PDB file of C-alpha atoms in Angstrom:
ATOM      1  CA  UNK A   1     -11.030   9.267  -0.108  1.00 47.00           C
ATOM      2  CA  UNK A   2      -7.822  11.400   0.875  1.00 45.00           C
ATOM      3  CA  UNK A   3      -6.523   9.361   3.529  1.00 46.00           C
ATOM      4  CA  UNK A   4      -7.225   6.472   0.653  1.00 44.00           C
ATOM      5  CA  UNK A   5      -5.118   8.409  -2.022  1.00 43.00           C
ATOM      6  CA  UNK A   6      -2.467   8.833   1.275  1.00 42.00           C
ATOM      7  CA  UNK A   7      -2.038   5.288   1.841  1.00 43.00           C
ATOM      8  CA  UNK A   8      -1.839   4.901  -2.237  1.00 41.00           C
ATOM      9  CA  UNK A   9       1.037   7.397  -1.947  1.00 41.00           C
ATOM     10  CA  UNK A  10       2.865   5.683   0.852  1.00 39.00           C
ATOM     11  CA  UNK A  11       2.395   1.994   0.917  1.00 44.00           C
ATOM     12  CA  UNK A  12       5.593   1.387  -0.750  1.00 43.00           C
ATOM     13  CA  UNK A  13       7.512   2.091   2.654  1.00 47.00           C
ATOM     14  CA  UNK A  14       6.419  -1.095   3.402  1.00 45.00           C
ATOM     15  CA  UNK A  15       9.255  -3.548   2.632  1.00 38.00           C
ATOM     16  CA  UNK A  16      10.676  -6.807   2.623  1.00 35.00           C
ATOM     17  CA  UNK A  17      13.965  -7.415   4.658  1.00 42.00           C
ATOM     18  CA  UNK A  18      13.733 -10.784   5.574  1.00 40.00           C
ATOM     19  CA  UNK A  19      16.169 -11.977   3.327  1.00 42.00           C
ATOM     20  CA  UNK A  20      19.016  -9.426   4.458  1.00 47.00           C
ATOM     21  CA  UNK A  21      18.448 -10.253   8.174  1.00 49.00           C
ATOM     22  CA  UNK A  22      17.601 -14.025   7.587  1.00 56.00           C
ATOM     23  CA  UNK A  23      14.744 -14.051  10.462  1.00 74.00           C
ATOM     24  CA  UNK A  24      11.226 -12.221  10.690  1.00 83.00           C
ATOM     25  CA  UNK A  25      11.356  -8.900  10.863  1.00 82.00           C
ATOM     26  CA  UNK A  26       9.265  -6.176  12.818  1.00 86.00           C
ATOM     27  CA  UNK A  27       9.334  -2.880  11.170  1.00 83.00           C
ATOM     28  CA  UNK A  28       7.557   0.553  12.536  1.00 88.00           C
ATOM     29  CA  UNK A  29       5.929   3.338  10.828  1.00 91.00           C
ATOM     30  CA  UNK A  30       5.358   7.079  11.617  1.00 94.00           C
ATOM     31  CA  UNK A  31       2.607   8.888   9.677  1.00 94.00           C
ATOM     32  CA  UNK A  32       2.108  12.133   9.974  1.00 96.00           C
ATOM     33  CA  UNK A  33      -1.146  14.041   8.257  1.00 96.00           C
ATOM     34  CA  UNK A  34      -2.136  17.811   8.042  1.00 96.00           C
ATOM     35  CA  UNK A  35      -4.892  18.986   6.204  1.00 95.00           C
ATOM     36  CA  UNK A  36      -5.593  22.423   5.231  1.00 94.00           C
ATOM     37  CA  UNK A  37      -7.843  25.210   3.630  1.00 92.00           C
ATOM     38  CA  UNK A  38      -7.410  28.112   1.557  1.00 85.00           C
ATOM     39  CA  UNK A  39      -3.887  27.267   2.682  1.00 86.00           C
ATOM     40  CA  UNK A  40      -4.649  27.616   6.716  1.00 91.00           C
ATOM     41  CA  UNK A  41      -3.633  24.567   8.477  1.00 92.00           C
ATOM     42  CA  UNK A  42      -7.194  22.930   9.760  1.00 92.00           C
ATOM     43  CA  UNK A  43      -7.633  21.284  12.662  1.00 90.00           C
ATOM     44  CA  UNK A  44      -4.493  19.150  14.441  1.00 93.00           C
ATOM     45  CA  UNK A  45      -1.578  17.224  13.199  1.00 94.00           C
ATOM     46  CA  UNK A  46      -3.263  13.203  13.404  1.00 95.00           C
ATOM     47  CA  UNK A  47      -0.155  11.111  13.823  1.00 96.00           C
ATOM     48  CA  UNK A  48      -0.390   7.309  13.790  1.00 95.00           C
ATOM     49  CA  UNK A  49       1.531   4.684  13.632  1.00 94.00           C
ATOM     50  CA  UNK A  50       1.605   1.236  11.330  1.00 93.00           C
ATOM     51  CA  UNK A  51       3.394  -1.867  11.219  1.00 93.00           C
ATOM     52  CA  UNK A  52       4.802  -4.555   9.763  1.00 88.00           C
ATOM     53  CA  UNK A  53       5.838  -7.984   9.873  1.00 90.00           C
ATOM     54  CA  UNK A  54       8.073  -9.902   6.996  1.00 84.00           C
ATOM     55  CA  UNK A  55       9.160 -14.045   6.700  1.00 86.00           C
ATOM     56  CA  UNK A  56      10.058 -15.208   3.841  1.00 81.00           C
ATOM     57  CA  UNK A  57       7.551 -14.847   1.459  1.00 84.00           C
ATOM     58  CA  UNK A  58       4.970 -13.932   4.013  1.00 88.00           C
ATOM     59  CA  UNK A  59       4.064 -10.391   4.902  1.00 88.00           C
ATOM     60  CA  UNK A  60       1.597  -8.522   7.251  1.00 92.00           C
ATOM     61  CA  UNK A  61       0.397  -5.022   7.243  1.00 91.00           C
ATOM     62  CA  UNK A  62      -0.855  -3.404  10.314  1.00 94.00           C
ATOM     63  CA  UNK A  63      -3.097   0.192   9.864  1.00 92.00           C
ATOM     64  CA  UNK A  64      -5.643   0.787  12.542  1.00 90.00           C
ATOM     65  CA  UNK A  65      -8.798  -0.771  11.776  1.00 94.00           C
ATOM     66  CA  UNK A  66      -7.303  -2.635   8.314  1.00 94.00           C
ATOM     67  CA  UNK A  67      -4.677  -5.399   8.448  1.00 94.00           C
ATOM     68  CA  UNK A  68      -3.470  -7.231   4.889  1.00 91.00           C
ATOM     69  CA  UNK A  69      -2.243 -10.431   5.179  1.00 93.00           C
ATOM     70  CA  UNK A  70       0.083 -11.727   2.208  1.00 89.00           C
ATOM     71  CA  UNK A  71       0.770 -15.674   1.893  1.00 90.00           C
ATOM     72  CA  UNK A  72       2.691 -16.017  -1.561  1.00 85.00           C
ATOM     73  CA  UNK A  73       3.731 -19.882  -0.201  1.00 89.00           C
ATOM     74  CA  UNK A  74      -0.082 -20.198  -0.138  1.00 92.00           C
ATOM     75  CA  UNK A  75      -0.528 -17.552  -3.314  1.00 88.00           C
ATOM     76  CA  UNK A  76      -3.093 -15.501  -1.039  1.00 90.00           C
ATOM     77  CA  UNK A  77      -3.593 -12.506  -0.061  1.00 87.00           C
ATOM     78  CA  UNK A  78      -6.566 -10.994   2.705  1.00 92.00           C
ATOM     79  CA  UNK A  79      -7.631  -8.213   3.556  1.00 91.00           C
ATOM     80  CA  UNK A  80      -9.208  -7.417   6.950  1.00 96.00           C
ATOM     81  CA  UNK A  81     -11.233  -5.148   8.972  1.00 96.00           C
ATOM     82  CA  UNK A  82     -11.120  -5.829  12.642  1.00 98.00           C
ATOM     83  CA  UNK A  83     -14.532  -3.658  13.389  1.00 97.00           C
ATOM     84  CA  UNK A  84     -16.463  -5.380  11.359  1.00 97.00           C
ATOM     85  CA  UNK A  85     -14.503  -8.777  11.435  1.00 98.00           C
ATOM     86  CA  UNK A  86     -14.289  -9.286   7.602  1.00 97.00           C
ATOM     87  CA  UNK A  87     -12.116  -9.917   4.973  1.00 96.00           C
ATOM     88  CA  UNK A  88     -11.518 -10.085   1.553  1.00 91.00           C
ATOM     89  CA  UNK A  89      -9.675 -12.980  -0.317  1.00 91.00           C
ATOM     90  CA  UNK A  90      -7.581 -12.668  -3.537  1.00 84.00           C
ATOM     91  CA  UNK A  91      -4.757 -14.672  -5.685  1.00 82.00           C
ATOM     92  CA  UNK A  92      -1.684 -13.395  -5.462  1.00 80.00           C
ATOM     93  CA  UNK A  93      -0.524 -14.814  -8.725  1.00 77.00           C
ATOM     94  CA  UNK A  94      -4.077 -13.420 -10.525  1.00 71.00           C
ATOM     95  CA  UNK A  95      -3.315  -9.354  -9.354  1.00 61.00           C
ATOM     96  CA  UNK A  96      -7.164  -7.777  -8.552  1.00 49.00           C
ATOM     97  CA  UNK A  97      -8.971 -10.923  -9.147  1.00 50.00           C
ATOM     98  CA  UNK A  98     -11.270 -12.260  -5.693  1.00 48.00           C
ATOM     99  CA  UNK A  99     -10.414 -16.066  -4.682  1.00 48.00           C
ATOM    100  CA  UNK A 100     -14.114 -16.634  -5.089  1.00 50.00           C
ATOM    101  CA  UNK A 101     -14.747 -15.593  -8.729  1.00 48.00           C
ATOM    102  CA  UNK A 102     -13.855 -18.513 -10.423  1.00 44.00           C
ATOM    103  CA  UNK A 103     -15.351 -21.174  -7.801  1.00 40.00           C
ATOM    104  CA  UNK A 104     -18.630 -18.976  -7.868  1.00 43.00           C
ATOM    105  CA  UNK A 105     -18.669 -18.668 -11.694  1.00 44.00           C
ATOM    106  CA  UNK A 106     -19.093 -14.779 -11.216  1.00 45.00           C
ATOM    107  CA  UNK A 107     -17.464 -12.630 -13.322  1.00 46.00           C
ATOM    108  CA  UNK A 108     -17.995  -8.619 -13.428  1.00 44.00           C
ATOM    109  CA  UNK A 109     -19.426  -8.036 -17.173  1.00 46.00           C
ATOM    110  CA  UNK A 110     -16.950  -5.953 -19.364  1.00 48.00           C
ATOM    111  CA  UNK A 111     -19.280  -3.082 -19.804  1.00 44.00           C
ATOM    112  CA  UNK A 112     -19.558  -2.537 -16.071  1.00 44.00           C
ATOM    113  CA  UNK A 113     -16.004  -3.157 -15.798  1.00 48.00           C
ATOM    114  CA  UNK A 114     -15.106  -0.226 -18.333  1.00 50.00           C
ATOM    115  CA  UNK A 115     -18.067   2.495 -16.767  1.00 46.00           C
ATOM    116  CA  UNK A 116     -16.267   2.241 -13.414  1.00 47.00           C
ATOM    117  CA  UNK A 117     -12.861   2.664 -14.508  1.00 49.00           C
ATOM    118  CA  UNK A 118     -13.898   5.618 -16.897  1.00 51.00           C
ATOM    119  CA  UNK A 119     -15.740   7.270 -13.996  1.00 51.00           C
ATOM    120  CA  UNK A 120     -12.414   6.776 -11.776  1.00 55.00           C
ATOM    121  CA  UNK A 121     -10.236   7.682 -14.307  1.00 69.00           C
ATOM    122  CA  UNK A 122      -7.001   7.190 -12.390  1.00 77.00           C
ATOM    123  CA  UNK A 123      -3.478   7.654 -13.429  1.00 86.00           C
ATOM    124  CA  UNK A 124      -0.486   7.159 -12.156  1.00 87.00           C
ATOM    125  CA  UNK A 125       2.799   8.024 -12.794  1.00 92.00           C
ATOM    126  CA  UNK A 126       6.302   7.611 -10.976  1.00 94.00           C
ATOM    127  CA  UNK A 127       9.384   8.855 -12.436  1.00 96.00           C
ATOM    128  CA  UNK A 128      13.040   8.520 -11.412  1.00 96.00           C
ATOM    129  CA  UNK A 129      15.070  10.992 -10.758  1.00 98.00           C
ATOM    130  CA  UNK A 130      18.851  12.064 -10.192  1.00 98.00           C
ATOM    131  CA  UNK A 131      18.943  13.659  -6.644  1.00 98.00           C
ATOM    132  CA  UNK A 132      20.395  11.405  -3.777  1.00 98.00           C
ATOM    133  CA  UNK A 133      20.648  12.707  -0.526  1.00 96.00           C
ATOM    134  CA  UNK A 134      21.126  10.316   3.183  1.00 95.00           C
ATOM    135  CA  UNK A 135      18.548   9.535   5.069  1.00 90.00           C
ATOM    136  CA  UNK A 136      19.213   8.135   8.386  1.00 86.00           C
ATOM    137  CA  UNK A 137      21.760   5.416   7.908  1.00 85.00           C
ATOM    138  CA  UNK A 138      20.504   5.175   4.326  1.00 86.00           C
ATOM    139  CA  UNK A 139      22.170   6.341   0.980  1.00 93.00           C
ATOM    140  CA  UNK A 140      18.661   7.318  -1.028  1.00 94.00           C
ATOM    141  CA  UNK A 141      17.361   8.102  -4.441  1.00 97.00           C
ATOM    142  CA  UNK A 142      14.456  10.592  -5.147  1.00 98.00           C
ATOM    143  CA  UNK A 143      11.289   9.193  -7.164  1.00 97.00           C
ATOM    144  CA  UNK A 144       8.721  11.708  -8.128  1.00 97.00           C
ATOM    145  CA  UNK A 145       4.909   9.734  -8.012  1.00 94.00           C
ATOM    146  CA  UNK A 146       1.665  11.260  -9.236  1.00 94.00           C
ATOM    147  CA  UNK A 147      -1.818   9.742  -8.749  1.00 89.00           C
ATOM    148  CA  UNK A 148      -5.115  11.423 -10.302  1.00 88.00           C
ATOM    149  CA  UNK A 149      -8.532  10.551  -9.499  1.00 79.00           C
ATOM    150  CA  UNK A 150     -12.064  11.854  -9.389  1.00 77.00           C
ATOM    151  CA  UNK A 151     -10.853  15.700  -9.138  1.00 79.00           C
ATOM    152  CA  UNK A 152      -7.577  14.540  -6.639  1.00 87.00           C
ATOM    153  CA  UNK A 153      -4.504  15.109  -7.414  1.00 91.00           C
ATOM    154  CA  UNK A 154      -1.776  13.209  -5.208  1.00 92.00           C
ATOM    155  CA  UNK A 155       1.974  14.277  -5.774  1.00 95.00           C
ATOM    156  CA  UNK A 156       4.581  11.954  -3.918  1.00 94.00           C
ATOM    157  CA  UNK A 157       8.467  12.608  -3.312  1.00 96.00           C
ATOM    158  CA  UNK A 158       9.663   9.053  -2.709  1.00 95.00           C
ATOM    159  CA  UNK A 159      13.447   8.213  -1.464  1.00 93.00           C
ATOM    160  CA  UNK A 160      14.562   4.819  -1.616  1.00 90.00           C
ATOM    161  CA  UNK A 161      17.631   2.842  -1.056  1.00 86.00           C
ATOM    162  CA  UNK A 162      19.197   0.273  -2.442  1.00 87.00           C
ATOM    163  CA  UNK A 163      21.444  -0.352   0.787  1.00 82.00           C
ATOM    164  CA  UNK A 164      18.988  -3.336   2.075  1.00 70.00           C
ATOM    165  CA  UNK A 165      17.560  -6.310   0.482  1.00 66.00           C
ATOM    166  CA  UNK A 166      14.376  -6.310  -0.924  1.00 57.00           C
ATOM    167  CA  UNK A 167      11.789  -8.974  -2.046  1.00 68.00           C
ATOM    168  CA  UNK A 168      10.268  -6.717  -4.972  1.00 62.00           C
ATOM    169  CA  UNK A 169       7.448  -9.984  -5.787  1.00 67.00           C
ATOM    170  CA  UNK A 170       6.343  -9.541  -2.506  1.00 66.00           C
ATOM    171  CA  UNK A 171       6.986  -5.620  -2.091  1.00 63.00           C
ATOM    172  CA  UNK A 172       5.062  -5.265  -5.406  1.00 61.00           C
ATOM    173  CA  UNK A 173       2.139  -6.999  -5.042  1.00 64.00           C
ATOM    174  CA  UNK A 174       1.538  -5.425  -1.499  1.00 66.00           C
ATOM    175  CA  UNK A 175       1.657  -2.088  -3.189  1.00 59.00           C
ATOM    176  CA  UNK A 176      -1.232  -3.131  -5.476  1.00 58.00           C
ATOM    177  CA  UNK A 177      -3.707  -4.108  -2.316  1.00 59.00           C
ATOM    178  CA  UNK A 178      -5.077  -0.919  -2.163  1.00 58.00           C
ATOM    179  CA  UNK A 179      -7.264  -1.228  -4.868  1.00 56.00           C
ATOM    180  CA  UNK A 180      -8.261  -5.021  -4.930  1.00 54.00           C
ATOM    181  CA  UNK A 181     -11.528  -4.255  -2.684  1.00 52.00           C
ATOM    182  CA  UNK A 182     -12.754  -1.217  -4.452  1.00 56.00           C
ATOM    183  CA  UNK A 183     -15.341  -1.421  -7.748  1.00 53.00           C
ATOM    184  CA  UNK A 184     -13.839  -0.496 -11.143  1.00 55.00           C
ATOM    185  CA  UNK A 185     -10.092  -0.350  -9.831  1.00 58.00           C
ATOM    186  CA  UNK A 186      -8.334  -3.974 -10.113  1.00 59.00           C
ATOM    187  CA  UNK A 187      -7.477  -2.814 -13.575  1.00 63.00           C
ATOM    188  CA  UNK A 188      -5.737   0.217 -12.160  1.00 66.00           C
ATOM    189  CA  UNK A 189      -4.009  -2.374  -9.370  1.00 65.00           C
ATOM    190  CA  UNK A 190      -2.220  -3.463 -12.562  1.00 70.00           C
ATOM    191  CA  UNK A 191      -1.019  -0.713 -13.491  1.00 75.00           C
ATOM    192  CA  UNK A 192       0.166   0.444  -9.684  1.00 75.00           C
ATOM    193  CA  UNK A 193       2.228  -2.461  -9.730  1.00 74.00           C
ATOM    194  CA  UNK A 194       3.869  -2.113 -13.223  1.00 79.00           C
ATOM    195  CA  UNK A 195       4.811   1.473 -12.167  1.00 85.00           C
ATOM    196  CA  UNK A 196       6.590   0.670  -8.678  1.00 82.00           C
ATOM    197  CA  UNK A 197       8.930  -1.467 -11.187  1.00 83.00           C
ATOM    198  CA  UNK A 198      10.393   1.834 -11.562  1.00 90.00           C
ATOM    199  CA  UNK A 199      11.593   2.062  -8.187  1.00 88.00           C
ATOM    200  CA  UNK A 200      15.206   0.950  -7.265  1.00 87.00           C
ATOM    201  CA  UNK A 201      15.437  -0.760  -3.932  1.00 82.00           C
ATOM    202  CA  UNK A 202      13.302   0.126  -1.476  1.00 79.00           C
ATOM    203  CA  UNK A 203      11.586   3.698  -0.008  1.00 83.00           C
ATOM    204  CA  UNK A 204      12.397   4.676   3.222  1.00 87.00           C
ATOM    205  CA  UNK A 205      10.777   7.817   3.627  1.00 94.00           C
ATOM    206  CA  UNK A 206       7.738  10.048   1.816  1.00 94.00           C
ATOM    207  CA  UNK A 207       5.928  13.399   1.522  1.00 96.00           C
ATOM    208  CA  UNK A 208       2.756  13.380  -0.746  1.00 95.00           C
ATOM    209  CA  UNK A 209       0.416  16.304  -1.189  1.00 96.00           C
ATOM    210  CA  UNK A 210      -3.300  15.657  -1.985  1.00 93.00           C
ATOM    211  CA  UNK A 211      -5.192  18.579  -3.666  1.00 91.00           C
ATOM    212  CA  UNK A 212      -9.001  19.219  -4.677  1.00 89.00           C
ATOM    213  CA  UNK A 213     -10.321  22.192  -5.004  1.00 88.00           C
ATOM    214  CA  UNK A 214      -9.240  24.694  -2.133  1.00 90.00           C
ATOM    215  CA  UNK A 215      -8.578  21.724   0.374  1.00 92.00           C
ATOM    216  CA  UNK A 216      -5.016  20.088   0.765  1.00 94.00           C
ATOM    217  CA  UNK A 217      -3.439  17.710   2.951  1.00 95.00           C
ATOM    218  CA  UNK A 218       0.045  16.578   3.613  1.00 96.00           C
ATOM    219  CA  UNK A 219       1.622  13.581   5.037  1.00 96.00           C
ATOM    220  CA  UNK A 220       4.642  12.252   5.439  1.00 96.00           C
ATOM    221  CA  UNK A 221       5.382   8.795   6.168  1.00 93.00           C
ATOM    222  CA  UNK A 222       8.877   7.307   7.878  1.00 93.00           C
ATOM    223  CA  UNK A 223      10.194   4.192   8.608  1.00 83.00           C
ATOM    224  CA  UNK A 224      11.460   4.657  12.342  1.00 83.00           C
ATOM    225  CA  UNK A 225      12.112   1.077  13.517  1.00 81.00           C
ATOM    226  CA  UNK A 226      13.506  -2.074  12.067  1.00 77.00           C
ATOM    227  CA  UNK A 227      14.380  -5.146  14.121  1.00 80.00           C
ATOM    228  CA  UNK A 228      14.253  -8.642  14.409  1.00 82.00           C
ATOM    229  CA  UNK A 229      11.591  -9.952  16.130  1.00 88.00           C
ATOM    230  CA  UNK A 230       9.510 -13.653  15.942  1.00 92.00           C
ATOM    231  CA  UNK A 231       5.915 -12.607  14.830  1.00 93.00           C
ATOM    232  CA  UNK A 232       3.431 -13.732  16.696  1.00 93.00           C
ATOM    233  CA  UNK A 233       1.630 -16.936  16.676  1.00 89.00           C
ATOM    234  CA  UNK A 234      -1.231 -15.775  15.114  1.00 94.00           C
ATOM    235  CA  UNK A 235      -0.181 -13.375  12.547  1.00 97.00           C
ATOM    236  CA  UNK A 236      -0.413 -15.077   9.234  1.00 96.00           C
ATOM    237  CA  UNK A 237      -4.111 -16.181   9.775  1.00 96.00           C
ATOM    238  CA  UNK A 238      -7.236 -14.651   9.137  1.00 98.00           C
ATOM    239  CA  UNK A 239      -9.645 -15.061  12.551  1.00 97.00           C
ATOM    240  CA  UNK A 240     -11.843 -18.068  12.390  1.00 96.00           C
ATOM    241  CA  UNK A 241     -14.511 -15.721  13.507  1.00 98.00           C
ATOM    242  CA  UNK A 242     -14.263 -12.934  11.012  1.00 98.00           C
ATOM    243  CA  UNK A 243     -16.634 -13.684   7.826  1.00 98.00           C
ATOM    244  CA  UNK A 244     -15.535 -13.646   4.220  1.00 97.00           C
ATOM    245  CA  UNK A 245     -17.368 -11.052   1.179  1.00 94.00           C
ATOM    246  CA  UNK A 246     -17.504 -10.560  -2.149  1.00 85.00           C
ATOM    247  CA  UNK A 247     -16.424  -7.742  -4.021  1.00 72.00           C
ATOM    248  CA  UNK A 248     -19.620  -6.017  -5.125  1.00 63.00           C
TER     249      UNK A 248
END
């Protein structure tokens, strides 16, 4: 659940440059988490890195084990887990709501619907502020972003730029993907995305805290390669192997 709230915290480094470079473009991540107790660091730094890949209105999301796959020419978007070869299918242009639902005639009844999102009970907040400061080759803004759920508190320093291009319809529906696959939170997908409205160009860099209880952990998230570079053949298709689900 705190890596979860992490990935909440930082997705938004994932941008759209293709229309300031004009081809597809290969970006790299650094992410760097440290979790501690009673304020003693525990264990070792985990550092990782993610990806991602931007054409046009296409984007792909790279994360260890968990890929998303956004196709607003095709107005889909997939989610994937290479262990277990599945995915999840949504409409881009219906934010939280599975491809299947309507062809299925499912719907998740109202009452249900409302007991999950009262037992989450997430908020989030992000709020501009006034200090700038460079980044790299990068003239940024600082945004201040705070997510609460279940006893976690999440608290986000964002800096963005408005020195390159972004494609905010795609930027901020990818924000929103995080919660698409879990029970009780498309609603709160909604409101994700109506918050990162707030943010002026796009984030380059991030720090978020999560906090419950005794137990904290920090990570910071940086952008430390951007290039152009033709994806690969196959990366704007879901394996014919890998099996579709339901949101339960």
């Amino acid at each position: 659940m705190v890596r979860s709230l992490a990935l909440i915290s930082t997705v938004t480094l994932s941008l759209s440059f293709s229309s300031a470079f004009g081809s597809d473009i290969y970006m790299a991540h650094k992410v760097s988490t440290d979790s501690y107790k009673k304020d003693k660091k525990d264990g070792e730094t985990e550092v990782r890195t993610s990806m991602q890949w931007f054409a046009g209105d296409k984007l792909r999301s790279n994360d260890g084990n968990e890929s998303v796959i956004m196709r607003l020419d095709k107005d889909s978007i997939y989610t994937l887990d290479h262990k277990k070869q599945t995915y999840y299918a949504f409409q881009a242009s219906t934010l939280g709501v599975p491809a299947n639902a309507q062809a299925d005639g499912e719907q998740v009844p109202a009452m249900v619907s409302s007991m999950m999102g009262n037992m989450f009970k997430m908020e989030v907040t992000i709020e501009p502020t006034s200090e700038t400061k460079k980044i790299g080759q990068w003239n940024c803004t600082k945004y201040n972003q705070t997510v609460k759920m279940m006893g976690m508190t999440t608290t986000t320093e964002l800096w963005a730029t408005e020195d390159v291009t972004i494609d905010k319809k795609l930027l901020d529906k990818f924000f929103a993907t995080q919660f698409m696959t879990k029970p009780g939170m498309q609603d709160f997908a909604g409101k994700m995305q109506k918050e990162a409205e707030k943010i002026k160009g796009c984030v380059v860099y991030s720090k978020s805290v999560t906090s419950m209880g005794n137990k904290r952990t920090e990570t910071i998230d940086e952008v430390t390669e951007i290039k152009e570079l033709t994806a690969p053949q196959d990366t704007w298709v879901v394996p014919a192997k890998y099996k579709m689900k339901k949101i339960e």
